[in-house]
Coordinates of N, CA and C in Angstrom, one line a residue:
X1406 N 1.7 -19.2 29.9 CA 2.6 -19.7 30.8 C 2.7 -21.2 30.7
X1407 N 1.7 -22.0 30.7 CA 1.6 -23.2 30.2 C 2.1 -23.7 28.6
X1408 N 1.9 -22.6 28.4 CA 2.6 -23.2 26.7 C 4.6 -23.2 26.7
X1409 N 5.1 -22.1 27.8 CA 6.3 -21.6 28.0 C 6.7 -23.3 28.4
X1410 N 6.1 -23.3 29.8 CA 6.3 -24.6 30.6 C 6.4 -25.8 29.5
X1411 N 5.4 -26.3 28.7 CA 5.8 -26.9 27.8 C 6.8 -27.2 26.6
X1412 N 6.7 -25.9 26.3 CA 7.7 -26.1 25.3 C 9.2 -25.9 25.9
X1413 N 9.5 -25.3 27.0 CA 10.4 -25.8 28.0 C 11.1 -27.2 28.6
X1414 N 9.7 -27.9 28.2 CA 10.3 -29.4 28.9 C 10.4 -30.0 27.5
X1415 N 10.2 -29.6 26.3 CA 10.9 -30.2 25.4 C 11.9 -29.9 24.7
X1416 N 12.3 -29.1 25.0 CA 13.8 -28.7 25.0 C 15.0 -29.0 25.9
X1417 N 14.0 -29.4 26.9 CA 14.8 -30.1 28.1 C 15.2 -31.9 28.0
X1418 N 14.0 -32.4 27.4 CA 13.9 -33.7 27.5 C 13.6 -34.5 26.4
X1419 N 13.5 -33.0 25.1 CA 13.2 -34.2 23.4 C 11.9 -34.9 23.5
X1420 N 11.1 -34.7 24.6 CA 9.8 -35.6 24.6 C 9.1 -35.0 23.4
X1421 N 8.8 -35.9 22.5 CA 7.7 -36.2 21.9 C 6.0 -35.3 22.1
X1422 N 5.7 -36.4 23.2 CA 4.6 -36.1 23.8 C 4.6 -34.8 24.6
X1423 N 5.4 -33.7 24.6 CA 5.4 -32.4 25.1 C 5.2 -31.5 23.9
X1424 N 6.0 -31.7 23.0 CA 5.6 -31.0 21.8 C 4.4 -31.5 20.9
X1425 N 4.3 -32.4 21.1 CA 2.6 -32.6 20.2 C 1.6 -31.9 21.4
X1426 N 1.5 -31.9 22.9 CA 0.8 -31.3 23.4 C 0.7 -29.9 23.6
X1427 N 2.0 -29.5 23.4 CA 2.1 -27.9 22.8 C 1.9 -27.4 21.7
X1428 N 1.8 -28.5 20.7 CA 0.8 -28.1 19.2 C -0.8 -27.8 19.7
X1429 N -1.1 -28.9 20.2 CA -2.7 -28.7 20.8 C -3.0 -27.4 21.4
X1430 N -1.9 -27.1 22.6 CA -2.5 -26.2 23.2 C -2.2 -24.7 22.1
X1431 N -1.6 -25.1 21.3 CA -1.3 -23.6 19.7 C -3.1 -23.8 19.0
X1432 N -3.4 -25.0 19.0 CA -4.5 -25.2 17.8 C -5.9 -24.6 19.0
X1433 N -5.8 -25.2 20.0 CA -7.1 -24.4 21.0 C -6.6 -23.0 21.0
X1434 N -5.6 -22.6 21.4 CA -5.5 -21.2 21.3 C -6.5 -20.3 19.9
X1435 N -5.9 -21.0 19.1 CA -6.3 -20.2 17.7 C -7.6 -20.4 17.9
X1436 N -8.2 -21.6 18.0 CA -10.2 -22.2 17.7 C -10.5 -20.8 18.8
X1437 N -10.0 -20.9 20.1 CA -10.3 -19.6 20.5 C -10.8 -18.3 20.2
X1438 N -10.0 -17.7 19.8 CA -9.6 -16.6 19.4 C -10.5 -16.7 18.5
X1439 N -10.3 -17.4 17.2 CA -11.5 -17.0 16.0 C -12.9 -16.9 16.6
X1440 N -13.2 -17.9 17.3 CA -14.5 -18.0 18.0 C -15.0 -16.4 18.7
X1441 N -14.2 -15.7 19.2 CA -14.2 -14.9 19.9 C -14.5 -13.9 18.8
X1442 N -13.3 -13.9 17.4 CA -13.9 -13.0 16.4 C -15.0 -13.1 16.1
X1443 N -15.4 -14.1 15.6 CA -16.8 -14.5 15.3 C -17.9 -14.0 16.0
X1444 N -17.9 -14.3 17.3 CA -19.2 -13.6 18.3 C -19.2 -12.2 18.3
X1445 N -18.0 -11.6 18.1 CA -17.9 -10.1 18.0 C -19.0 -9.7 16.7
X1446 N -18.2 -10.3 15.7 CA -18.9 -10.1 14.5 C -20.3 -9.6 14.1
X1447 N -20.9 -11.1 15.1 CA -22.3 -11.6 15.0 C -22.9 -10.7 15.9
X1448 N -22.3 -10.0 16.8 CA -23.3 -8.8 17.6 C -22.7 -7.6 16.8
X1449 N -22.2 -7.4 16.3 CA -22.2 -5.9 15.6 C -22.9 -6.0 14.5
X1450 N -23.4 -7.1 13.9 CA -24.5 -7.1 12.8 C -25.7 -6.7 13.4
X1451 N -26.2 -7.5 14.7 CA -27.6 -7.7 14.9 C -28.0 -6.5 15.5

């Protein structure tokens, strides 16, 4: 919803600083998500 909002106001307003902070919130998303693979991973080994 936050990412919508975002990338909403830069299509509204060409800001800059909306779309680089909507890259961020793309690149935490992913660190996420791998992270989460990862922990899965690491308990179906042990």
């Amino acid at each position: 919803m936050l990412k919508e909002f975002v990338w909403n106001t830069f299509l509204n307003t060409g800001s800059v600083e909306a779309y680089i902070f909507m890259k961020e919130l793309e690149s935490l998303e992913k660190l996420h998500k791998e992270k989460k693979i990862t922990e899965e991973e690491v308990a179906i080994s042990n």
